[in-house]
Short mmCIF file of C-alpha atoms in Angstrom, two decimals:
data_model
loop_
_atom_site.label_atom_id
_atom_site.label_comp_id
_atom_site.label_asym_id
_atom_site.label_seq_id
_atom_site.Cartn_x
_atom_site.Cartn_y
_atom_site.Cartn_z
CA MET A 170 -9.64 -28.54 41.63
CA LYS A 171 -8.37 -29.94 38.83
CA ARG A 172 -6.71 -27.78 36.06
CA ASN A 173 -6.18 -27.66 32.01
CA ILE A 174 -3.27 -25.57 30.85
CA LEU A 175 -2.09 -24.53 27.89
CA LEU A 176 1.12 -23.50 27.55
CA THR A 177 2.75 -21.63 24.62
CA ILE A 178 6.71 -22.23 24.25
CA GLU A 179 9.73 -20.97 22.37
CA TYR A 180 12.60 -23.09 22.00
CA ASP A 181 16.16 -23.29 20.20
CA GLY A 182 15.95 -26.75 19.03
CA THR A 183 19.80 -26.85 18.10
CA ASP A 184 20.74 -28.58 21.40
CA PHE A 185 17.62 -31.01 21.47
CA ALA A 186 16.62 -34.63 20.17
CA GLY A 187 13.23 -32.67 18.95
CA TRP A 188 10.40 -32.92 20.85
CA GLN A 189 9.23 -35.96 21.40
CA ARG A 190 10.14 -37.28 25.01
CA GLN A 191 12.54 -40.46 24.74
CA PRO A 192 14.96 -42.27 27.07
CA GLU A 193 19.06 -41.22 27.50
CA VAL A 194 18.28 -38.10 25.14
CA ARG A 195 17.33 -34.43 25.54
CA THR A 196 14.25 -33.54 24.16
CA ILE A 197 11.85 -30.26 24.61
CA GLN A 198 8.66 -32.68 26.14
CA GLY A 199 11.00 -34.28 28.47
CA THR A 200 12.65 -31.10 30.09
CA LEU A 201 9.16 -29.85 30.05
CA GLU A 202 7.79 -32.42 32.18
CA GLU A 203 10.87 -32.49 34.24
CA ALA A 204 10.78 -28.69 35.19
CA LEU A 205 6.58 -29.18 35.45
CA THR A 206 6.77 -32.53 37.52
CA ARG A 207 9.01 -30.69 40.03
CA VAL A 208 7.36 -27.16 39.80
CA CYS A 209 3.66 -28.73 40.29
CA ARG A 210 4.91 -31.29 42.84
CA MET A 211 3.03 -34.38 40.97
CA PRO A 212 4.17 -36.68 38.10
CA VAL A 213 3.19 -34.28 35.02
CA GLN A 214 3.24 -35.08 31.14
CA ILE A 215 2.14 -32.89 27.79
CA ASN A 216 0.55 -33.28 25.03
CA GLY A 217 2.48 -31.56 22.42
CA THR A 218 1.04 -29.52 19.45
CA SER A 219 3.30 -30.61 17.14
CA ARG A 220 6.11 -32.98 16.78
CA THR A 221 8.88 -31.17 15.72
CA ASP A 222 12.52 -33.33 14.90
CA ALA A 223 15.99 -32.14 16.14
CA GLY A 224 16.93 -29.17 15.37
CA VAL A 225 13.94 -27.68 14.40
CA HIS A 226 12.64 -24.25 16.73
CA ALA A 227 9.74 -23.14 17.88
CA LEU A 228 8.25 -19.31 18.63
CA GLY A 229 4.55 -20.49 19.77
CA GLN A 230 4.95 -24.24 20.43
CA ARG A 231 1.62 -25.08 22.08
CA ALA A 232 1.13 -28.11 25.06
CA SER A 233 -1.42 -28.96 27.53
CA PHE A 234 -1.73 -31.15 30.56
CA SER A 235 -4.05 -31.28 33.81
CA GLY A 236 -4.15 -31.89 37.22
CA ASP A 237 -4.66 -30.80 40.40
CA PHE A 238 -1.90 -29.09 42.10
CA GLY A 239 -0.98 -26.53 44.38
CA ILE A 240 0.78 -23.42 42.33
CA PRO A 241 -1.54 -20.92 41.06
CA THR A 242 -1.70 -20.63 37.65
CA ASP A 243 -0.53 -17.06 37.25
CA ARG A 244 3.13 -18.32 39.04
CA LEU A 245 3.43 -20.69 36.86
CA MET A 246 5.05 -19.39 34.30
CA LEU A 247 7.50 -17.79 36.24
CA ALA A 248 8.47 -20.77 38.55
CA LEU A 249 8.32 -22.89 35.31
CA ASN A 250 11.34 -20.36 33.76
CA ASN A 251 13.44 -20.23 36.43
CA MET A 252 13.12 -23.80 37.30
CA LEU A 253 14.26 -23.92 33.33
CA ASP A 254 17.38 -21.48 33.94
CA GLY A 255 18.35 -22.81 36.79
CA GLY A 256 20.98 -25.67 35.38
CA MET A 257 22.90 -22.98 33.45
CA ASN A 258 22.93 -19.48 35.53
CA ARG A 259 26.62 -20.76 36.17
CA ARG A 260 27.64 -19.40 32.43
CA GLY A 261 25.11 -16.01 32.64
CA LYS A 262 23.30 -17.80 29.79
CA GLY A 263 19.72 -18.11 30.24
CA SER A 264 17.70 -21.99 29.00
CA ASP A 265 17.16 -22.95 25.32
CA VAL A 266 13.36 -23.55 26.03
CA ARG A 267 11.18 -20.54 27.81
CA VAL A 268 7.72 -20.64 28.07
CA ILE A 269 5.59 -17.52 27.40
CA GLY A 270 2.25 -17.89 27.92
CA VAL A 271 0.50 -20.23 30.65
CA GLU A 272 -3.45 -20.01 30.17
CA GLU A 273 -6.39 -21.73 32.17
CA MET A 274 -8.69 -24.01 29.33
CA PRO A 275 -11.95 -25.83 29.82
CA GLU A 276 -11.70 -29.38 30.46
CA GLU A 277 -12.11 -30.74 27.72
CA PHE A 278 -9.43 -29.11 25.45
CA HIS A 279 -6.43 -30.37 24.06
CA ALA A 280 -3.87 -29.09 22.64
CA ARG A 281 -3.28 -30.97 19.75
CA PHE A 282 -6.52 -32.58 18.68
CA ASP A 283 -8.30 -28.97 19.10
CA SER A 284 -5.76 -27.18 17.13
CA LYS A 285 -7.33 -25.95 13.56
CA GLY A 286 -4.32 -25.75 12.29
CA LYS A 287 -0.14 -24.53 12.15
CA LYS A 288 1.99 -21.83 10.95
CA TYR A 289 5.62 -22.32 10.13
CA ARG A 290 8.12 -19.95 8.93
CA TYR A 291 11.54 -21.54 7.10
CA ILE A 292 14.91 -19.02 6.30
CA LEU A 293 16.91 -19.35 3.86
CA ASP A 294 20.13 -17.21 3.71
CA LEU A 295 20.91 -15.90 0.69
CA SER A 296 24.26 -13.93 1.36
CA PRO A 297 26.99 -15.07 -0.79
CA SER A 298 29.33 -15.92 1.97
CA VAL A 299 28.94 -18.48 5.08
CA ASP A 300 27.68 -16.33 8.28
CA ILE A 301 28.89 -19.46 10.73
CA PHE A 302 27.02 -16.99 13.51
CA LYS A 303 23.72 -17.89 11.55
CA ARG A 304 24.67 -22.55 10.99
CA ASN A 305 21.94 -23.59 13.24
CA TYR A 306 19.03 -20.67 12.35
CA CYS A 307 18.93 -21.05 8.81
CA TYR A 308 20.03 -23.21 5.38
CA HIS A 309 22.62 -21.28 3.53
CA VAL A 310 21.93 -21.21 -0.38
CA LYS A 311 24.35 -20.38 -2.30
CA THR A 312 23.36 -19.77 -6.05
CA THR A 313 20.82 -16.95 -7.05
CA LEU A 314 17.05 -18.00 -6.61
CA ASN A 315 14.59 -17.42 -9.19
CA LEU A 316 12.16 -16.07 -7.29
CA GLU A 317 9.56 -15.39 -9.47
CA ALA A 318 9.60 -19.28 -10.66
CA MET A 319 9.61 -20.45 -6.84
CA ARG A 320 6.33 -17.97 -6.59
CA ARG A 321 4.90 -19.78 -9.54
CA GLY A 322 5.53 -23.07 -7.92
CA ALA A 323 4.13 -21.97 -4.45
CA GLU A 324 0.92 -20.90 -6.41
CA GLN A 325 0.36 -24.29 -7.04
CA ILE A 326 1.13 -25.78 -3.53
CA VAL A 327 -2.16 -23.41 -1.95
CA GLY A 328 -4.88 -25.35 -1.56
CA THR A 329 -6.72 -28.70 -0.79
CA HIS A 330 -4.65 -31.45 -2.46
CA ASP A 331 -3.40 -34.75 -1.68
CA PHE A 332 0.14 -34.05 -0.32
CA ALA A 333 1.29 -37.63 -0.58
CA CYS A 334 4.54 -36.26 -2.79
CA PHE A 335 5.57 -33.97 0.39
CA GLN A 336 5.76 -36.87 2.97
CA ALA A 337 8.93 -38.82 4.18
CA ALA A 338 8.73 -42.32 4.82
CA GLY A 339 8.05 -42.97 8.49
CA GLY A 340 4.68 -40.62 9.04
CA ASN A 341 1.78 -42.70 9.92
CA VAL A 342 0.44 -44.13 6.29
CA ARG A 343 -3.00 -44.80 7.80
CA GLU A 344 -3.63 -41.70 7.56
CA THR A 345 -5.34 -39.91 5.17
CA THR A 346 -2.61 -37.45 3.29
CA VAL A 347 -4.96 -34.71 2.29
CA ARG A 348 -3.98 -31.60 3.51
CA THR A 349 -5.14 -27.81 2.97
CA ILE A 350 -2.82 -25.48 2.85
CA HIS A 351 -4.09 -21.84 3.34
CA SER A 352 -1.39 -19.59 2.19
CA LEU A 353 2.24 -19.88 1.35
CA GLU A 354 4.26 -16.97 0.61
CA ILE A 355 7.46 -15.94 -0.15
CA ILE A 356 9.47 -13.18 1.52
CA GLU A 357 12.72 -11.20 1.06
CA VAL A 358 13.92 -9.69 4.02
CA GLU A 359 17.14 -7.99 4.60
CA ALA A 360 18.63 -9.06 8.07
CA ALA A 361 21.80 -7.82 9.52
CA GLY A 362 23.69 -10.80 8.06
CA GLY A 363 22.52 -9.92 4.49
CA LYS A 364 19.64 -11.05 2.36
CA GLU A 365 17.09 -13.91 3.63
CA LEU A 366 14.64 -15.23 2.10
CA HIS A 367 11.45 -16.03 4.47
CA ILE A 368 8.47 -19.37 3.47
CA GLU A 369 5.87 -18.73 5.54
CA VAL A 370 3.53 -21.55 5.09
CA SER A 371 0.21 -21.97 6.92
CA GLY A 372 -2.39 -24.78 6.75
CA ASP A 373 -5.17 -27.01 8.68
CA GLY A 374 -2.41 -29.49 9.10
CA PHE A 375 1.64 -31.00 7.94
CA LEU A 376 2.64 -34.33 6.97
CA TYR A 377 5.90 -35.56 8.39
CA ASN A 378 8.46 -33.38 6.87
CA MET A 379 5.99 -32.10 3.99
CA VAL A 380 7.56 -28.44 5.03
CA ARG A 381 10.74 -29.18 4.91
CA ILE A 382 10.16 -31.04 1.38
CA ILE A 383 8.12 -27.99 -0.39
CA VAL A 384 10.51 -25.68 0.47
CA GLY A 385 13.44 -28.23 -0.73
CA THR A 386 10.71 -28.28 -3.30
CA LEU A 387 11.11 -24.48 -3.89
CA VAL A 388 14.77 -24.55 -4.14
CA ASP A 389 15.54 -26.86 -6.43
CA ILE A 390 12.63 -24.76 -8.72
CA GLY A 391 14.82 -21.23 -8.03
CA GLN A 392 17.93 -23.06 -9.12
CA GLY A 393 16.36 -24.15 -12.32
CA LYS A 394 16.15 -28.14 -11.46
CA ILE A 395 12.44 -28.51 -11.53
CA ASP A 396 10.14 -26.25 -13.52
CA ALA A 397 7.53 -24.51 -12.06
CA GLU A 398 4.91 -25.67 -14.11
CA GLN A 399 5.50 -29.23 -12.92
CA VAL A 400 4.19 -28.91 -9.37
CA LYS A 401 0.91 -29.46 -10.25
CA HIS A 402 1.64 -32.60 -11.74
CA ILE A 403 4.14 -33.81 -9.00
CA ILE A 404 1.39 -33.25 -6.40
CA ASP A 405 -1.06 -35.20 -8.41
CA SER A 406 1.80 -37.92 -8.72
CA CYS A 407 1.27 -38.53 -4.83
CA ASP A 408 5.11 -39.63 -5.51
CA ARG A 409 8.00 -38.55 -3.06
CA GLN A 410 10.44 -39.35 -6.03
CA ASN A 411 9.25 -36.77 -7.62
CA ALA A 412 9.51 -34.02 -5.57
CA GLY A 413 12.63 -31.99 -4.64
CA HIS A 414 15.34 -32.32 -1.53
CA THR A 415 14.43 -32.38 2.30
CA ALA A 416 15.91 -28.91 3.11
CA PRO A 417 17.81 -29.22 6.13
CA ALA A 418 15.99 -28.94 9.92
CA GLN A 419 18.19 -25.79 11.51
CA GLY A 420 15.94 -23.38 9.17
CA LEU A 421 12.59 -24.57 10.09
CA TYR A 422 10.59 -22.42 12.83
CA LEU A 423 7.03 -23.49 14.35
CA VAL A 424 5.37 -20.13 14.54
CA GLU A 425 2.13 -20.34 16.05
CA ILE A 426 -0.97 -22.87 16.18
CA TYR A 427 -4.52 -21.55 15.51
CA TYR A 428 -7.60 -22.61 17.30
CA MET B 20 60.86 -25.01 0.12
CA LYS B 21 59.50 -23.95 3.50
CA ARG B 22 56.60 -21.84 3.62
CA ASN B 23 55.56 -19.70 6.83
CA ILE B 24 51.55 -19.31 6.75
CA LEU B 25 49.61 -16.86 8.48
CA LEU B 26 45.68 -17.89 8.61
CA THR B 27 42.99 -15.53 10.05
CA ILE B 28 40.22 -17.55 11.19
CA GLU B 29 36.72 -16.98 12.41
CA TYR B 30 34.41 -19.62 14.71
CA ASP B 31 31.62 -19.85 16.91
CA GLY B 32 33.12 -20.33 20.49
CA THR B 33 29.96 -22.45 21.32
CA ASP B 34 30.72 -25.47 21.08
CA PHE B 35 34.48 -25.40 21.83
CA ALA B 36 36.11 -25.85 25.11
CA GLY B 37 38.16 -22.76 23.83
CA TRP B 38 41.26 -22.17 21.38
CA GLN B 39 43.99 -24.20 23.28
CA ARG B 40 44.53 -27.98 22.40
CA GLN B 41 43.09 -30.54 25.50
CA PRO B 42 43.51 -34.15 24.99
CA GLU B 43 39.99 -35.68 25.24
CA VAL B 44 38.06 -32.41 24.42
CA ARG B 45 37.04 -30.52 20.75
CA THR B 46 39.39 -27.10 20.88
CA ILE B 47 39.54 -24.65 17.81
CA GLN B 48 43.43 -25.20 17.79
CA GLY B 49 42.74 -29.01 17.94
CA THR B 50 40.03 -29.05 14.81
CA LEU B 51 42.46 -26.83 12.84
CA GLU B 52 45.51 -28.76 13.53
CA GLU B 53 44.07 -32.02 12.86
CA ALA B 54 42.94 -30.47 9.55
CA LEU B 55 45.83 -28.78 8.34
CA THR B 56 47.64 -31.96 9.34
CA ARG B 57 45.40 -33.94 6.81
CA VAL B 58 45.25 -31.74 3.95
CA CYS B 59 49.30 -30.57 4.15
CA ARG B 60 49.91 -34.12 5.00
CA MET B 61 52.48 -33.78 7.78
CA PRO B 62 52.10 -33.36 11.15
CA VAL B 63 51.29 -29.70 11.87
CA GLN B 64 51.26 -27.67 14.70
CA ILE B 65 49.97 -23.78 14.99
CA ASN B 66 50.36 -20.74 17.18
CA GLY B 67 47.54 -18.97 17.74
CA THR B 68 47.57 -15.24 18.63
CA SER B 69 44.93 -15.28 21.35
CA ARG B 70 44.00 -18.34 23.69
CA THR B 71 40.15 -17.70 23.91
CA ASP B 72 37.91 -19.42 26.24
CA ALA B 73 35.47 -21.35 26.01
CA GLY B 74 32.48 -19.88 24.57
CA VAL B 75 34.40 -17.08 23.27
CA HIS B 76 33.98 -15.97 19.56
CA ALA B 77 36.60 -14.28 16.99
CA LEU B 78 35.93 -13.15 13.69
CA GLY B 79 39.51 -12.22 13.05
CA GLN B 80 41.64 -14.60 15.03
CA ARG B 81 45.29 -15.41 13.61
CA ALA B 82 47.74 -18.54 13.81
CA SER B 83 50.69 -19.27 11.65
CA PHE B 84 52.40 -22.42 11.34
CA SER B 85 55.56 -22.73 8.75
CA GLY B 86 56.57 -26.38 6.77
CA ASP B 87 57.42 -27.96 3.59
CA PHE B 88 54.14 -29.47 2.35
CA GLY B 89 52.52 -29.61 -1.49
CA ILE B 90 49.32 -27.63 -1.35
CA PRO B 91 49.96 -24.59 -3.16
CA THR B 92 49.67 -21.69 -1.04
CA ASP B 93 46.57 -20.34 -3.06
CA ARG B 94 43.97 -23.59 -2.49
CA LEU B 95 44.81 -24.06 1.32
CA MET B 96 41.95 -22.01 2.36
CA LEU B 97 39.62 -24.18 0.17
CA ALA B 98 40.84 -27.35 1.25
CA LEU B 99 41.36 -26.26 4.83
CA ASN B 100 37.32 -25.59 4.75
CA ASN B 101 36.12 -28.39 2.53
CA MET B 102 37.99 -30.36 5.23
CA LEU B 103 36.41 -28.73 7.94
CA ASP B 104 32.62 -28.85 6.56
CA GLY B 105 33.30 -32.42 5.45
CA GLY B 106 31.90 -34.13 9.12
CA MET B 107 28.81 -31.96 9.46
CA ASN B 108 27.31 -31.66 5.80
CA ARG B 109 24.94 -34.30 7.06
CA ARG B 110 23.00 -31.76 8.75
CA GLY B 111 23.62 -29.26 5.98
CA LYS B 112 24.89 -27.22 8.23
CA GLY B 113 28.80 -25.62 7.80
CA SER B 114 31.43 -25.61 9.95
CA ASP B 115 31.23 -23.66 13.59
CA VAL B 116 35.41 -22.77 12.42
CA ARG B 117 36.30 -21.04 9.17
CA VAL B 118 39.32 -20.03 7.78
CA ILE B 119 38.83 -16.52 5.69
CA GLY B 120 42.75 -15.64 5.28
CA VAL B 121 45.86 -16.93 4.39
CA GLU B 122 48.92 -15.18 3.93
CA GLU B 123 52.51 -16.24 3.30
CA MET B 124 54.85 -14.25 5.99
CA PRO B 125 58.71 -13.97 6.35
CA GLU B 126 60.74 -16.91 7.33
CA GLU B 127 61.00 -15.11 10.96
CA PHE B 128 57.15 -13.89 11.45
CA HIS B 129 55.46 -15.18 14.38
CA ALA B 130 51.44 -14.88 14.42
CA ARG B 131 51.48 -14.20 18.66
CA PHE B 132 55.03 -12.49 19.16
CA ASP B 133 54.95 -10.07 16.24
CA SER B 134 51.60 -9.13 17.08
CA LYS B 135 51.10 -5.09 17.86
CA GLY B 136 47.75 -5.51 19.93
CA LYS B 137 44.08 -6.53 19.80
CA LYS B 138 40.50 -5.50 19.16
CA TYR B 139 37.63 -7.41 21.03
CA ARG B 140 33.87 -6.43 20.94
CA TYR B 141 31.45 -7.12 23.81
CA ILE B 142 27.72 -7.78 23.13
CA LEU B 143 25.11 -6.93 25.85
CA ASP B 144 21.30 -7.25 25.24
CA LEU B 145 19.64 -4.43 26.36
CA SER B 146 16.20 -5.90 25.38
CA PRO B 147 13.68 -6.23 28.24
CA SER B 148 12.88 -9.81 27.22
CA VAL B 149 15.28 -12.91 26.98
CA ASP B 150 15.57 -13.44 23.10
CA ILE B 151 16.38 -17.21 23.04
CA PHE B 152 18.10 -17.59 19.64
CA LYS B 153 21.02 -14.83 21.34
CA ARG B 154 21.53 -17.03 24.48
CA ASN B 155 24.93 -18.24 22.93
CA TYR B 156 25.71 -14.66 21.38
CA CYS B 157 25.41 -11.86 24.22
CA TYR B 158 25.10 -11.22 27.46
CA HIS B 159 21.56 -10.30 28.97
CA VAL B 160 21.26 -7.22 31.43
CA LYS B 161 17.58 -6.76 32.14
CA THR B 162 18.19 -3.50 34.16
CA THR B 163 18.17 0.17 33.01
CA LEU B 164 22.14 1.14 32.28
CA ASN B 165 23.36 4.50 32.92
CA LEU B 166 25.31 4.76 30.25
CA GLU B 167 26.74 8.43 30.39
CA ALA B 168 28.28 7.22 33.90
CA MET B 169 29.64 3.38 31.84
CA ARG B 170 31.23 5.73 29.72
CA ARG B 171 33.11 8.26 32.42
CA GLY B 172 34.26 5.30 33.79
CA ALA B 173 35.14 3.76 30.34
CA GLU B 174 37.56 7.02 30.11
CA GLN B 175 39.48 6.51 33.07
CA ILE B 176 40.13 2.91 32.07
CA VAL B 177 41.92 3.86 28.35
CA GLY B 178 45.62 4.59 28.46
CA THR B 179 48.85 2.99 30.35
CA HIS B 180 48.60 1.42 33.50
CA ASP B 181 49.05 -1.74 36.01
CA PHE B 182 45.61 -3.36 34.85
CA ALA B 183 46.18 -6.34 38.23
CA CYS B 184 42.73 -5.27 39.26
CA PHE B 185 41.56 -6.53 35.62
CA GLN B 186 43.16 -9.81 36.08
CA ALA B 187 41.64 -13.01 36.46
CA ALA B 188 43.20 -15.85 39.08
CA GLY B 189 44.94 -18.20 36.43
CA GLY B 190 46.84 -15.87 34.80
CA ASN B 191 50.71 -15.61 34.42
CA VAL B 192 52.07 -13.94 37.35
CA ARG B 193 55.63 -13.62 36.65
CA GLU B 194 54.59 -11.04 33.54
CA THR B 195 54.09 -7.37 33.75
CA THR B 196 50.38 -6.70 34.37
CA VAL B 197 51.11 -3.16 32.85
CA ARG B 198 49.32 -2.63 29.63
CA THR B 199 48.03 0.31 27.36
CA ILE B 200 43.97 0.67 26.14
CA HIS B 201 44.32 2.48 23.08
CA SER B 202 40.13 2.89 23.04
CA LEU B 203 37.25 2.08 24.48
CA GLU B 204 33.99 2.96 22.84
CA ILE B 205 30.44 2.40 24.16
CA ILE B 206 27.73 2.03 21.19
CA GLU B 207 24.34 1.21 20.86
CA VAL B 208 22.97 -0.54 18.13
CA GLU B 209 19.48 -1.34 17.04
CA ALA B 210 19.74 -4.81 16.39
CA ALA B 211 16.83 -6.81 15.31
CA GLY B 212 16.10 -8.79 18.00
CA GLY B 213 16.13 -5.57 20.02
CA LYS B 214 18.52 -2.72 21.71
CA GLU B 215 22.06 -3.47 21.79
CA LEU B 216 24.89 -2.60 23.44
CA HIS B 217 28.70 -2.93 21.81
CA ILE B 218 32.02 -2.40 24.10
CA GLU B 219 34.28 -2.18 21.26
CA VAL B 220 38.13 -2.24 23.23
CA SER B 221 41.47 -2.02 21.58
CA GLY B 222 44.57 -2.34 23.38
CA ASP B 223 48.52 -3.67 22.83
CA GLY B 224 47.53 -6.92 24.63
CA PHE B 225 45.11 -8.09 27.72
CA LEU B 226 45.61 -9.81 30.54
CA TYR B 227 43.64 -12.68 31.70
CA ASN B 228 39.63 -12.71 31.38
CA MET B 229 40.86 -8.68 30.97
CA VAL B 230 37.74 -7.60 28.70
CA ARG B 231 35.20 -9.26 30.74
CA ILE B 232 36.14 -8.17 34.11
CA ILE B 233 36.12 -4.56 32.53
CA VAL B 234 32.75 -5.33 30.92
CA GLY B 235 31.69 -6.76 34.42
CA THR B 236 32.43 -3.48 35.91
CA LEU B 237 31.23 -0.59 33.38
CA VAL B 238 28.45 -2.59 34.09
CA ASP B 239 28.42 -2.96 37.49
CA ILE B 240 28.82 1.27 37.19
CA GLY B 241 25.95 1.45 34.73
CA GLN B 242 23.88 -0.09 37.54
CA GLY B 243 25.17 2.08 40.24
CA LYS B 244 26.99 -1.09 42.37
CA ILE B 245 30.39 0.99 41.34
CA ASP B 246 31.02 5.06 41.51
CA ALA B 247 32.11 5.51 38.22
CA GLU B 248 34.15 8.30 39.72
CA GLN B 249 35.88 4.99 41.53
CA VAL B 250 37.12 3.43 38.61
CA LYS B 251 40.56 5.25 38.73
CA HIS B 252 40.88 4.30 42.32
CA ILE B 253 40.27 0.68 41.72
CA ILE B 254 42.90 0.54 38.92
CA ASP B 255 45.38 2.15 41.37
CA SER B 256 44.80 -0.60 43.97
CA CYS B 257 45.62 -3.24 41.84
CA ASP B 258 43.18 -5.48 43.69
CA ARG B 259 40.69 -7.94 41.64
CA GLN B 260 38.79 -7.57 44.37
CA ASN B 261 37.51 -3.96 43.90
CA ALA B 262 36.97 -4.20 40.35
CA GLY B 263 33.34 -5.64 39.00
CA HIS B 264 32.09 -9.08 38.03
CA THR B 265 33.39 -10.93 34.84
CA ALA B 266 31.30 -10.86 32.22
CA PRO B 267 30.03 -14.09 30.97
CA ALA B 268 32.15 -15.42 28.11
CA GLN B 269 29.52 -15.90 25.39
CA GLY B 270 29.34 -11.92 24.95
CA LEU B 271 32.84 -11.77 23.83
CA TYR B 272 33.99 -11.61 20.37
CA LEU B 273 37.83 -11.29 19.29
CA VAL B 274 37.47 -8.77 16.38
CA GLU B 275 40.99 -8.15 14.97
CA ILE B 276 44.76 -8.61 15.74
CA TYR B 277 47.30 -6.01 14.55
CA TYR B 278 51.01 -6.14 13.07
#
């Protein structure tokens, strides 16, 4: 009998050329499909919720696939993770992509089309000196940031707006650029290696590079390069040129998908 | 005038084929010599204190070189780190190797021959579930460890002994295998991702893979595979076969060199 399976996936994006399957390069989708094809003994293609870029991490990516295959649903997770760990075990390391949840869904369910929204986290490292062990996992900002100004800027982003100003070239231009940001929080965190700033954003959907451009704009506000009171006008202009820089990929984490 | 320079170096060993220069592969020595040769405008070869393996990290590796070059000693560190960062800046990341200290030493000083000892740290991740973001930085041990037994085993290793049992094949067989371990501590640490065990060992010198075999033996003791009271006999046997497994490279950190 055909089953429709929803996977929850975490990955360290450092050594992947992003989510989307591409010939000749290591991608998360490609790696998972290869493991699933072997475990399910049939060709499997998965539908991911978010096509994360190279270097972007995930704590709760989702993907679905359906098929009539042998292995029981409750054994799928262990079998998949054993398959994913397989190639790297010689060095005593686990895989950099793991399945952390497997659920059977109704036949018509689709991981991407049925998603109601997403939550991302962006981690800034604010310690004065570089921590080389964090270089793949956050964005190191040396200068002091005006958090109060950043929070005033963030307030103007929350809500339903045309966010064309926060979309990188390469996005789907035929699609509407109106999105709703439900919350945008700036949280100070005392981490082992020093002070971090976590920018947590949730919304009904995000344009191409939107979170990274929002973060870059907030950093520019924190450094006094952009006036916090200008954010409303930047959004109204619908012009990417008026927004801030694109924060690098390695600070970004896809935290959760809402259904 | 000829200067003799001592460098203090930190690196994330994940993407290096170890310290020692080799043709065709990326090594820490090779990367530093290339940067130094460009900054000093003369061919530079460095003498490292410890030839760390692929995947092993350093917080305080040391290396020396001498020459009559133009750049003042007090500008060398910044120039070197700018050179090392250069190639990776497009992704907004720093280098995975950085110079954190530069000192002028007497003419006859040699980083390796004059070293009086070293300190290493080995990090075990004891959290029940795998943290994929730690896979390059510690050794995940799922089973519960008997710390009291591990500490009794560790006590027998401290002191001056023939440590042939803790030497991997590939070491220099002509050299004596007697070493002095000054201290071997097992420290419980509450880290962000869960409980860790730090094994800190200092001594006057270490045989090939000695720290990793000591750690593997202590883990085997903690898991009940080796009896803690046997450690003295394992050392006396001078036989690698009687000691435990070799813990993987990615948990090992060269912390400090003593002069």
